Coordinates of C-alpha atoms and ligand atoms in Angstrom, one line a residue:
X1 CA -26.1 -30.4 10.7
X2 CA -24.0 -31.9 13.6
X3 CA -22.6 -29.7 16.3
X4 CA -19.0 -30.3 15.0
X5 CA -19.9 -29.4 11.4
X6 CA -21.8 -26.4 12.5
X7 CA -18.9 -25.1 14.6
X8 CA -16.4 -25.7 11.7
X9 CA -18.7 -23.8 9.3
X10 CA -18.9 -20.8 11.6
X11 CA -15.1 -20.9 12.2
X12 CA -14.5 -20.5 8.5
X13 CA -17.2 -17.7 8.2
X14 CA -15.9 -15.8 11.2
X15 CA -12.2 -16.1 10.3
X16 CA -12.2 -15.4 6.5
X17 CA -9.0 -16.2 4.5
X18 CA -7.2 -17.8 7.5
X19 CA -6.6 -21.1 5.6
X20 CA -4.0 -22.6 7.9
X21 CA -6.2 -21.9 10.9
X22 CA -9.2 -23.5 9.2
X23 CA -7.0 -26.5 8.4
X24 CA -5.8 -27.0 12.0
X25 CA -9.3 -26.6 13.3
X26 CA -10.7 -29.0 10.7
X27 CA -8.2 -31.7 11.5
X28 CA -8.9 -31.6 15.2
X29 CA -12.7 -31.4 14.8
X30 CA -12.7 -34.4 12.4
X31 CA -11.1 -36.4 15.2
X32 CA -13.4 -35.0 17.9
X33 CA -16.5 -36.3 16.0
X34 CA -15.7 -39.7 17.5
X35 CA -16.2 -38.2 21.0
X36 CA -18.8 -35.5 20.4
X37 CA -21.3 -36.9 17.9
X38 CA -22.6 -39.5 20.3
X39 CA -23.1 -37.0 23.2
X40 CA -23.6 -33.7 21.4
X41 CA -25.9 -32.0 24.0
X42 CA -23.3 -32.2 26.7
X43 CA -20.8 -30.1 24.7
X44 CA -23.3 -27.9 22.8
X45 CA -25.1 -26.7 25.9
X46 CA -21.9 -25.2 27.2
X47 CA -20.6 -24.0 23.8
X48 CA -17.4 -26.0 24.5
X49 CA -16.1 -26.1 20.9
X50 CA -16.7 -22.4 20.3
X51 CA -14.8 -21.5 23.5
X52 CA -12.0 -23.9 22.6
X53 CA -11.6 -22.4 19.1
X54 CA -11.8 -18.7 20.1
X55 CA -8.5 -17.6 21.8
X56 CA -8.9 -16.2 25.3
X57 CA -6.9 -13.1 24.4
X58 CA -5.0 -11.7 21.4
X59 CA -2.4 -9.0 22.0
X60 CA -1.3 -7.1 19.0
X61 CA 1.3 -4.3 19.0
X62 CA 3.8 -2.2 17.1
X63 CA 7.6 -3.0 17.2
X64 CA 9.7 0.0 16.3
X65 CA 13.5 -0.4 16.1
X66 CA 16.5 1.3 14.5
X67 CA 18.5 -0.5 11.8
X68 CA 22.3 -0.2 11.3
X69 CA 21.8 2.6 8.7
X70 CA 19.9 4.7 11.4
X71 CA 16.5 4.1 9.8
X72 CA 13.4 3.3 11.8
X73 CA 11.9 0.0 11.1
X74 CA 8.4 -1.1 12.1
X75 CA 7.3 -4.7 12.6
X76 CA 4.1 -6.3 13.9
X77 CA 4.2 -8.1 17.2
X78 CA 1.6 -10.5 18.6
X79 CA 0.9 -12.8 21.5
X80 CA -2.1 -15.1 21.5
X81 CA -3.0 -16.4 24.9
X82 CA -5.1 -19.2 23.6
X83 CA -6.3 -21.4 26.5
X84 CA -5.5 -21.4 30.2
X85 CA -7.8 -24.2 31.3
X86 CA -5.1 -26.6 32.5
X87 CA -2.3 -24.2 33.4
X88 CA -0.7 -20.8 32.5
X89 CA -0.3 -19.9 28.8
X90 CA 2.8 -21.6 27.3
X91 CA 4.2 -21.5 23.8
X92 CA 6.9 -20.2 21.6
X93 CA 7.6 -17.1 19.6
X94 CA 8.0 -17.3 15.8
X95 CA 10.0 -14.6 14.1
X96 CA 9.6 -15.0 10.3
X97 CA 8.5 -12.8 7.5
X98 CA 5.4 -14.9 6.9
X99 CA 4.0 -14.4 10.5
X100 CA 0.5 -13.1 10.8
X101 CA -2.5 -13.8 13.0
X102 CA -3.7 -16.6 10.9
X103 CA -0.4 -18.6 11.3
X104 CA -0.2 -17.8 15.0
X105 CA -3.8 -18.9 15.5
X106 CA -3.1 -22.2 13.8
X107 CA 0.0 -22.9 15.9
X108 CA -1.6 -21.6 19.1
X109 CA -4.6 -23.9 18.7
X110 CA -2.3 -26.8 18.0
X111 CA -0.1 -25.8 21.0
X112 CA -3.0 -26.0 23.3
X113 CA -3.6 -29.6 22.4
X114 CA 0.1 -30.5 22.3
X115 CA 0.7 -29.1 25.7
X116 CA -2.3 -31.0 27.2
X117 CA -0.9 -34.2 25.7
X118 CA 2.4 -33.8 27.5
X119 CA 0.5 -34.4 30.7
X120 CA 2.1 -31.3 32.2
X121 CA 0.2 -28.4 33.7
X122 CA 0.5 -25.9 30.8
X123 CA -2.2 -24.0 28.8
X124 CA -1.6 -23.0 25.2
X125 CA -0.2 -19.8 23.6
X126 CA 1.9 -18.6 20.6
X127 CA 3.3 -15.3 19.6
X128 CA 5.8 -13.7 17.3
X129 CA 6.5 -11.1 14.6
X130 CA 7.0 -10.7 10.9
X131 CA 10.6 -9.8 11.7
X132 CA 13.1 -11.9 9.7
X133 CA 16.6 -12.3 11.4
X134 CA 18.2 -13.4 8.1
X135 CA 20.8 -10.8 7.0
X136 CA 20.4 -8.7 10.2
X137 CA 23.4 -7.8 12.4
X138 CA 23.6 -8.9 16.0
X139 CA 22.9 -5.3 17.1
X140 CA 19.8 -5.1 14.9
X141 CA 18.5 -8.4 16.4
X142 CA 19.0 -7.1 19.9
X143 CA 17.3 -3.8 19.1
X144 CA 14.3 -5.7 17.7
X145 CA 14.1 -8.1 20.6
X146 CA 14.3 -5.3 23.2
X147 CA 11.6 -3.3 21.5
X148 CA 9.4 -6.4 21.2
X149 CA 9.8 -7.1 24.9
X150 CA 9.2 -3.5 25.9
X151 CA 5.6 -4.0 25.0
X152 CA 5.1 -7.6 25.7
X153 CA 6.6 -7.7 29.3
X154 CA 3.3 -6.2 30.7
X155 CA 1.4 -9.3 29.7
X156 CA 3.7 -12.2 30.7
X157 CA 4.9 -13.8 33.9
X158 CA 6.0 -17.2 35.3
X159 CA 2.4 -17.9 36.6
X160 CA 0.7 -16.2 33.7
X161 CA 2.3 -16.7 30.3
X162 CA 5.7 -18.2 29.6
X163 CA 7.4 -17.5 26.3
X164 CA 9.7 -20.0 24.5
X165 CA 11.4 -20.4 21.1
X166 CA 10.2 -21.4 17.7
X167 CA 11.2 -20.6 14.1
X168 CA 13.6 -17.7 14.1
X169 CA 13.7 -17.5 17.9
X170 CA 16.7 -19.5 19.2
X171 CA 19.1 -19.1 22.1
X172 CA 20.4 -15.7 21.0
X173 CA 17.0 -14.1 20.6
X174 CA 15.7 -15.6 23.9
X175 CA 18.8 -14.2 25.6
X176 CA 18.1 -10.7 24.4
X177 CA 14.4 -10.9 25.1
X178 CA 15.0 -12.2 28.6
X179 CA 17.6 -9.5 29.4
X180 CA 15.0 -6.8 28.5
X181 CA 12.3 -8.6 30.4
X182 CA 14.4 -8.7 33.6
X183 CA 15.3 -5.1 33.2
X184 CA 11.7 -3.9 32.8
X185 CA 9.9 -6.3 35.2
X186 CA 12.7 -6.2 37.7
X187 CA 12.4 -10.0 38.1
X188 CA 14.7 -12.9 37.4
X189 CA 12.1 -15.5 37.0
X190 CA 10.9 -18.3 34.7
X191 CA 8.8 -16.1 32.4
X192 CA 10.8 -17.4 29.4
X193 CA 12.2 -20.8 28.6
X194 CA 15.1 -21.7 26.3
X195 CA 17.4 -19.5 28.4
X196 CA 21.2 -20.0 28.4
X197 CA 22.5 -22.6 30.9
X198 CA 24.2 -19.8 32.9
X199 CA 21.0 -17.9 33.7
X200 CA 18.3 -20.5 34.4
X201 CA 18.1 -22.6 31.2
X202 CA 17.5 -26.3 31.4
X203 CA 20.0 -28.9 30.2
X204 CA 18.7 -30.5 26.9
X205 CA 16.2 -27.7 26.1
X206 CA 18.2 -26.9 22.9
X207 CA 18.1 -30.6 21.9
X208 CA 14.7 -31.5 23.3
X209 CA 12.5 -31.3 20.3
X210 CA 14.8 -33.2 18.0
X211 CA 15.8 -35.8 20.7
X212 CA 12.1 -36.2 21.7
X213 CA 11.1 -36.7 18.1
X214 CA 13.6 -39.6 17.8
X215 CA 12.5 -41.1 21.1
X216 CA 8.9 -41.0 19.8
X217 CA 9.9 -42.5 16.5
X218 CA 11.9 -45.3 18.2
X219 CA 8.8 -46.1 20.3
X220 CA 6.6 -46.1 17.3
X221 CA 8.9 -48.5 15.3
X222 CA 9.7 -50.8 18.2
X223 CA 6.0 -51.3 19.1
X224 CA 5.5 -52.3 15.5
X225 CA 8.4 -54.8 15.5
X226 CA 10.8 -52.5 13.6
X227 CA 13.9 -50.5 14.5
X228 CA 16.0 -47.5 13.4
X229 CA 19.3 -49.3 12.7
X230 CA 20.2 -49.1 9.1
X231 CA 17.3 -47.0 8.0
X232 CA 17.7 -44.2 5.5
X233 CA 16.1 -41.0 6.7
X234 CA 15.1 -37.8 4.8
X235 CA 14.9 -34.7 7.0
X236 CA 13.9 -31.3 5.9
X237 CA 15.0 -28.0 7.6
X238 CA 18.4 -27.2 9.0
X239 CA 17.3 -25.4 12.2
X240 CA 17.3 -26.3 15.8
X241 CA 14.8 -29.2 15.4
X242 CA 16.4 -30.7 12.3
X243 CA 20.0 -30.6 13.6
X244 CA 19.3 -32.2 16.9
X245 CA 17.1 -34.8 15.2
X246 CA 20.1 -35.8 13.1
X247 CA 22.4 -35.9 16.2
X248 CA 20.1 -38.3 18.0
X249 CA 19.0 -40.5 15.2
X250 CA 22.6 -41.2 14.1
X251 CA 23.2 -42.6 17.6
X252 CA 20.5 -45.2 16.8
X253 CA 22.3 -46.3 13.7
X254 CA 20.1 -44.6 11.1
X255 CA 21.6 -42.7 8.1
X256 CA 20.3 -39.2 7.4
X257 CA 20.9 -38.2 3.7
X258 CA 19.4 -34.7 3.5
X259 CA 18.9 -31.3 5.0
X260 CA 17.3 -28.2 3.6
X261 CA 16.6 -24.5 4.1
X262 CA 14.2 -22.2 2.2
X263 CA 16.7 -22.0 -0.7
X264 CA 17.3 -25.6 -1.4
X265 CA 18.4 -29.0 -0.1
X266 CA 21.6 -31.0 0.3
X267 CA 21.7 -34.7 -0.6
X268 CA 24.7 -36.7 0.8
X269 CA 24.3 -40.4 0.0
X270 CA 27.1 -41.2 2.4
X271 CA 25.2 -39.7 5.3
X272 CA 25.0 -36.0 6.4
X273 CA 28.1 -34.9 8.4
X274 CA 26.8 -33.3 11.6
X275 CA 30.1 -31.6 12.4
X276 CA 29.9 -29.7 9.1
X277 CA 26.3 -28.8 9.6
X278 CA 26.9 -27.5 13.1
X279 CA 29.8 -25.4 11.9
X280 CA 27.6 -23.8 9.2
X281 CA 24.4 -23.3 11.2
X282 CA 25.5 -22.8 14.8
X283 CA 28.9 -21.1 14.3
X284 CA 28.8 -19.2 11.0
X285 CA 25.0 -18.9 10.8
X286 CA 25.3 -19.6 7.1
X287 CA 23.2 -21.3 4.4
X288 CA 23.0 -25.1 3.9
X289 CA 24.5 -24.7 0.4
X290 CA 27.9 -24.1 2.1
X291 CA 27.9 -27.9 2.9
X292 CA 29.3 -28.4 -0.6
X293 CA 32.5 -26.5 0.4
X294 CA 33.3 -29.2 2.9
X295 CA 31.7 -32.2 1.2
X296 CA 32.0 -31.7 -2.6
X297 CA 30.6 -35.2 -3.3
X298 CA 27.2 -34.1 -1.9
X299 CA 24.5 -32.7 -4.2
X300 CA 22.7 -29.3 -3.8
X301 CA 19.3 -28.8 -5.5
X302 CA 17.3 -25.6 -5.5
X303 CA 14.3 -26.5 -7.7
X304 CA 13.5 -30.1 -6.9
X305 CA 11.4 -31.5 -4.0
X306 CA 13.3 -33.1 -1.1
X307 CA 10.6 -35.7 -0.8
X308 CA 11.6 -37.2 -4.2
X309 CA 14.6 -38.8 -2.5
X310 CA 13.9 -42.4 -1.6
X311 CA 13.9 -43.2 2.2
X312 CA 12.5 -45.5 4.8
X313 CA 11.7 -42.7 7.2
X314 CA 10.6 -39.1 6.5
X315 CA 11.0 -36.4 9.2
X316 CA 9.7 -33.0 8.1
X317 CA 11.3 -30.5 10.4
X318 CA 11.0 -27.1 8.6
X319 CA 7.5 -25.6 8.4
X320 CA 3.8 -26.1 7.8
X321 CA 2.4 -27.7 4.7
X322 CA 5.7 -28.8 3.2
X323 CA 4.3 -32.2 2.3
X324 CA 1.2 -32.3 0.0
X325 CA -0.5 -35.3 -1.6
X326 CA 2.0 -35.5 -4.5
X327 CA 4.9 -35.6 -2.2
X328 CA 3.2 -38.2 0.0
X329 CA 2.5 -40.4 -3.0
X330 CA 6.2 -40.2 -4.1
X331 CA 7.4 -41.0 -0.6
X332 CA 5.1 -44.1 -0.4
X333 CA 6.1 -45.3 -3.9
X334 CA 9.7 -45.0 -2.9
X335 CA 9.3 -47.3 0.2
X336 CA 8.7 -44.9 3.1
X337 CA 7.4 -46.8 6.1
X338 CA 7.2 -44.2 8.8
X339 CA 6.8 -40.4 9.1
X340 CA 6.9 -38.3 12.3
X341 CA 6.2 -34.6 12.2
X342 CA 9.0 -32.6 13.8
X343 CA 7.5 -29.3 12.4
X344 CA 4.0 -28.2 13.3
X345 CA 1.5 -29.4 10.7
X346 CA 4.1 -30.1 7.9
X347 CA 1.7 -32.5 6.1
X348 CA -1.5 -31.2 4.7
X349 CA -4.7 -33.1 5.3
X350 CA -4.7 -35.0 2.0
X351 CA -1.1 -36.1 2.5
X352 CA -1.9 -37.2 6.1
X353 CA -4.9 -39.3 5.0
X354 CA -2.9 -40.8 2.2
X355 CA -0.1 -41.9 4.5
X356 CA -2.7 -43.5 6.9
X357 CA -4.5 -45.3 4.1
X358 CA -1.2 -46.6 2.8
X359 CA -0.2 -48.1 6.1
X360 CA 2.6 -45.7 6.8
X361 CA 3.2 -45.3 10.5
X362 CA 2.2 -41.7 10.9
X363 CA 2.9 -39.7 14.1
X364 CA 1.4 -36.2 14.1
X365 CA 3.4 -33.2 15.4
X366 CA 1.3 -32.7 18.5
X367 CA 2.6 -36.0 19.8
X368 CA 6.0 -36.2 18.0
X369 CA 7.4 -32.8 18.7
X370 CA 6.1 -32.3 22.2
X371 CA 9.5 -32.9 23.7
X372 CA 10.5 -29.2 23.2
X373 CA 7.6 -27.7 25.2
X374 CA 7.9 -30.6 27.8
X375 CA 11.5 -29.7 28.6
X376 CA 10.5 -26.0 28.6
X377 CA 8.1 -27.0 31.4
X378 CA 10.9 -28.9 33.2
X379 CA 12.9 -25.6 32.9
X380 CA 10.0 -23.7 34.6
X381 CA 10.0 -26.4 37.3
X382 CA 13.8 -26.0 37.9
X383 CA 13.4 -22.2 38.0
X384 CA 10.6 -22.3 40.6
X385 CA 12.6 -24.7 42.8
X386 CA 15.8 -22.7 42.4
X387 CA 17.6 -25.7 41.3
X388 CA 19.2 -27.3 38.2
X389 CA 19.1 -30.9 37.2
X390 CA 21.8 -32.7 35.2
X391 CA 21.7 -33.5 31.5
X392 CA 21.0 -37.2 32.3
X393 CA 18.2 -36.4 34.7
X394 CA 16.4 -34.2 32.2
X395 CA 17.1 -36.6 29.4
X396 CA 15.6 -39.4 31.5
X397 CA 12.4 -37.4 32.1
X398 CA 12.2 -36.5 28.4
X399 CA 12.4 -40.2 27.5
X400 CA 9.6 -41.0 29.9
X401 CA 7.4 -38.2 28.8
X402 CA 7.7 -39.2 25.1
X403 CA 6.9 -42.8 25.9
X404 CA 3.9 -41.7 28.0
X405 CA 2.7 -39.5 25.1
X406 CA 3.0 -42.5 22.8
X407 CA 0.9 -44.7 25.2
X408 CA -1.8 -42.1 25.7
X409 CA -2.0 -41.5 21.9
X410 CA -2.1 -45.2 21.0
X411 CA -4.4 -46.3 23.8
X412 CA -6.9 -43.5 23.1
X413 CA -7.1 -44.4 19.4
X414 CA -7.7 -48.0 20.4
X415 CA -10.4 -47.0 22.9
X416 CA -12.3 -45.1 20.2
X417 CA -12.0 -48.0 17.7
X418 CA -9.5 -46.4 15.4
X419 CA -6.3 -48.4 16.4
X420 CA -3.2 -47.0 14.8
X421 CA -4.8 -43.7 14.0
X422 CA -2.4 -41.5 16.0
X423 CA -3.9 -38.3 14.7
X424 CA -7.3 -39.1 16.3
X425 CA -5.6 -40.6 19.4
X426 CA -3.5 -37.4 20.0
X427 CA -6.4 -35.0 19.4
X428 CA -8.9 -36.9 21.5
X429 CA -6.5 -37.6 24.4
X430 CA -5.7 -33.9 24.6
X431 CA -9.3 -32.9 24.2
X432 CA -10.5 -35.1 27.1
X433 CA -8.1 -33.3 29.5
X434 CA -8.9 -29.8 28.3
X435 CA -12.6 -30.3 28.1
X436 CA -12.8 -31.8 31.6
X437 CA -10.9 -28.7 33.0
X438 CA -13.1 -26.3 31.0
X439 CA -16.3 -27.9 32.1
X440 CA -15.2 -27.9 35.8
X441 CA -14.4 -24.2 35.6
X442 CA -17.8 -23.0 34.4
X443 CA -18.8 -20.8 31.6
X444 CA -15.7 -18.5 31.2
Ligands
NDP501 P1 14.6 -22.7 13.1 O1 14.3 -21.3 12.9 O2 15.7 -23.1 14.0 O3 14.7 -23.5 11.7 C1 13.7 -23.5 10.7 C2 14.3 -24.2 9.5 O4 13.2 -24.4 8.6 C3 15.3 -23.4 8.8 O5 16.2 -24.3 8.1 C4 14.5 -22.7 7.8 O6 15.2 -22.3 6.6 C5 13.4 -23.7 7.4 N1 12.2 -22.9 7.1 C6 11.5 -22.1 7.8 N2 10.4 -21.6 7.2 C7 10.5 -22.1 6.0 C8 9.7 -22.0 4.8 N3 8.6 -21.2 4.8 N4 10.0 -22.7 3.8 C9 11.1 -23.5 3.8 N5 11.9 -23.7 4.8 C10 11.6 -23.0 5.9 O7 13.2 -23.4 13.7 P2 13.0 -24.7 14.5 O8 13.9 -25.7 14.0 O9 12.9 -24.4 15.9 O10 11.5 -25.1 14.0 C11 11.2 -25.9 12.9 C12 9.8 -26.5 13.0 O11 9.6 -27.2 14.2 C13 8.7 -25.4 13.0 O12 7.5 -25.9 12.4 C14 8.4 -25.2 14.5 O13 7.1 -24.7 14.8 C15 8.5 -26.6 15.0 N6 8.8 -26.9 16.4 C16 9.8 -26.2 17.0 C17 10.1 -26.5 18.3 C18 11.2 -25.9 19.1 O14 11.5 -26.3 20.2 N7 12.0 -25.0 18.5 C19 9.2 -27.3 19.1 C20 8.2 -28.0 18.4 C21 8.0 -27.7 17.0 P3 15.6 -20.7 6.4 O15 16.8 -20.5 7.3 O16 15.9 -20.6 4.9 O17 14.5 -19.9 6.8
2IT502 O1 5.9 -25.6 18.8 C1 6.4 -25.8 20.0 O2 6.0 -26.7 20.7 C2 7.5 -24.9 20.4 N1 7.9 -24.1 19.6 C3 8.1 -25.0 21.8 C4 7.4 -23.9 22.6 C5 8.0 -23.8 24.0 O3 7.4 -23.0 24.7 O4 9.0 -24.3 24.4

């Protein structure tokens, strides 16, 4: 059995029942066969894959907090410090009822590769809690965030591990977490990103993942002789990534016709109205169904799949495994020509392979949604330099970083004889950088 296959088999055995983690590892290992199979000994002798897959450290803790009825609630808290070969641990926090170690290991592993691909000096991490902010008061959210940080502050720092946002952890949560960090650590430093603009946050961090996704997509289409103008786009999710993707893609002349949350989706054939969405999500913190109150001509569906709606471009921006083989077949049948992953691993492996076989331009999350963590790193840079850059300066850097990620991904695929396979290109380009750093640092 090859080294890669052997390591995958052992990963499954040693991490039973962790299906998303197995999926993320399998996808990356499949790509790495192109690098490793021809030079197995070099990697096997230093157990490189085993060390890459096993997180450096997992911190697991209890998060007690008091709800508005005076009852004590207990949540689980985690931080996975995955890999520090190329820089301090960096990655977001996910607050969602589904969070467990399996999910965080999958996103932490992916984050390690994504971060390497940005070309910036950041290792990989992820953390979070099974806390769900839906239906909670502001006071309850603050109480939870303060308790979460009361434990985690011991393990983070601006040269050690830098937290950021993810599902369920936006500007409000980061603000409360940062306040408690500052109070306990006695430091006003860049140990967290996604901060508010008045206390060290970077311009464009809020928009960065969505804007970066569109910059990546624009690169992808342009280099294949296509453009965004006039294209019909289906977007899932209605969170930070989805909303800012709509904002930017509309500026390029594309028409977005959908949005969704975990209850259902909105279809507006005339094009989603961003002002209405922002009012619902950012001001009222409401549900996407409320779009109908403002735009009665739109359609709301709870039971159907959003991917049944015909489009030229699909941008999954909600969560993992939202597109399976059936959804992929429907998208292709309906004329979808390109897909870029705003979410982390939103397409399962069968769907991904089907898109690639069908000639759909397919850009994986590691390359497509790297703009968020890239601007987080620009935030760290501004904090260290005690400075702040303008919106245009950061936007310019984001543009450049996304274009460089595209080049790296595309060139690496071509170098390994799989031109146009951006999954392989992204995984291998990231691996080359991490592996070189790990080899140079010895057996640690
Ligand atoms: P938000 O919490 O702002 O929004 C998430 C959206 O997805 C909500 O509309 C939510 O609906 C929906 N959603 C979440 N979980 C599920 C689920 N299990 N089933 C259906 N819908 C779901 O998160 P973000 O926009 O920040 O993140 C979206 C995706 O992008 C995630 O995969 C995240 O990992 C990824 N990402 C985020 C980055 C960032 O900078 N924030 C950077 C790179 C990737 P509901 O309100 O009903 O839960
Ligand atoms: O998945 C991701 O890249 C993020 N959630 C962003 C993490 C960060 O640290 O900004």
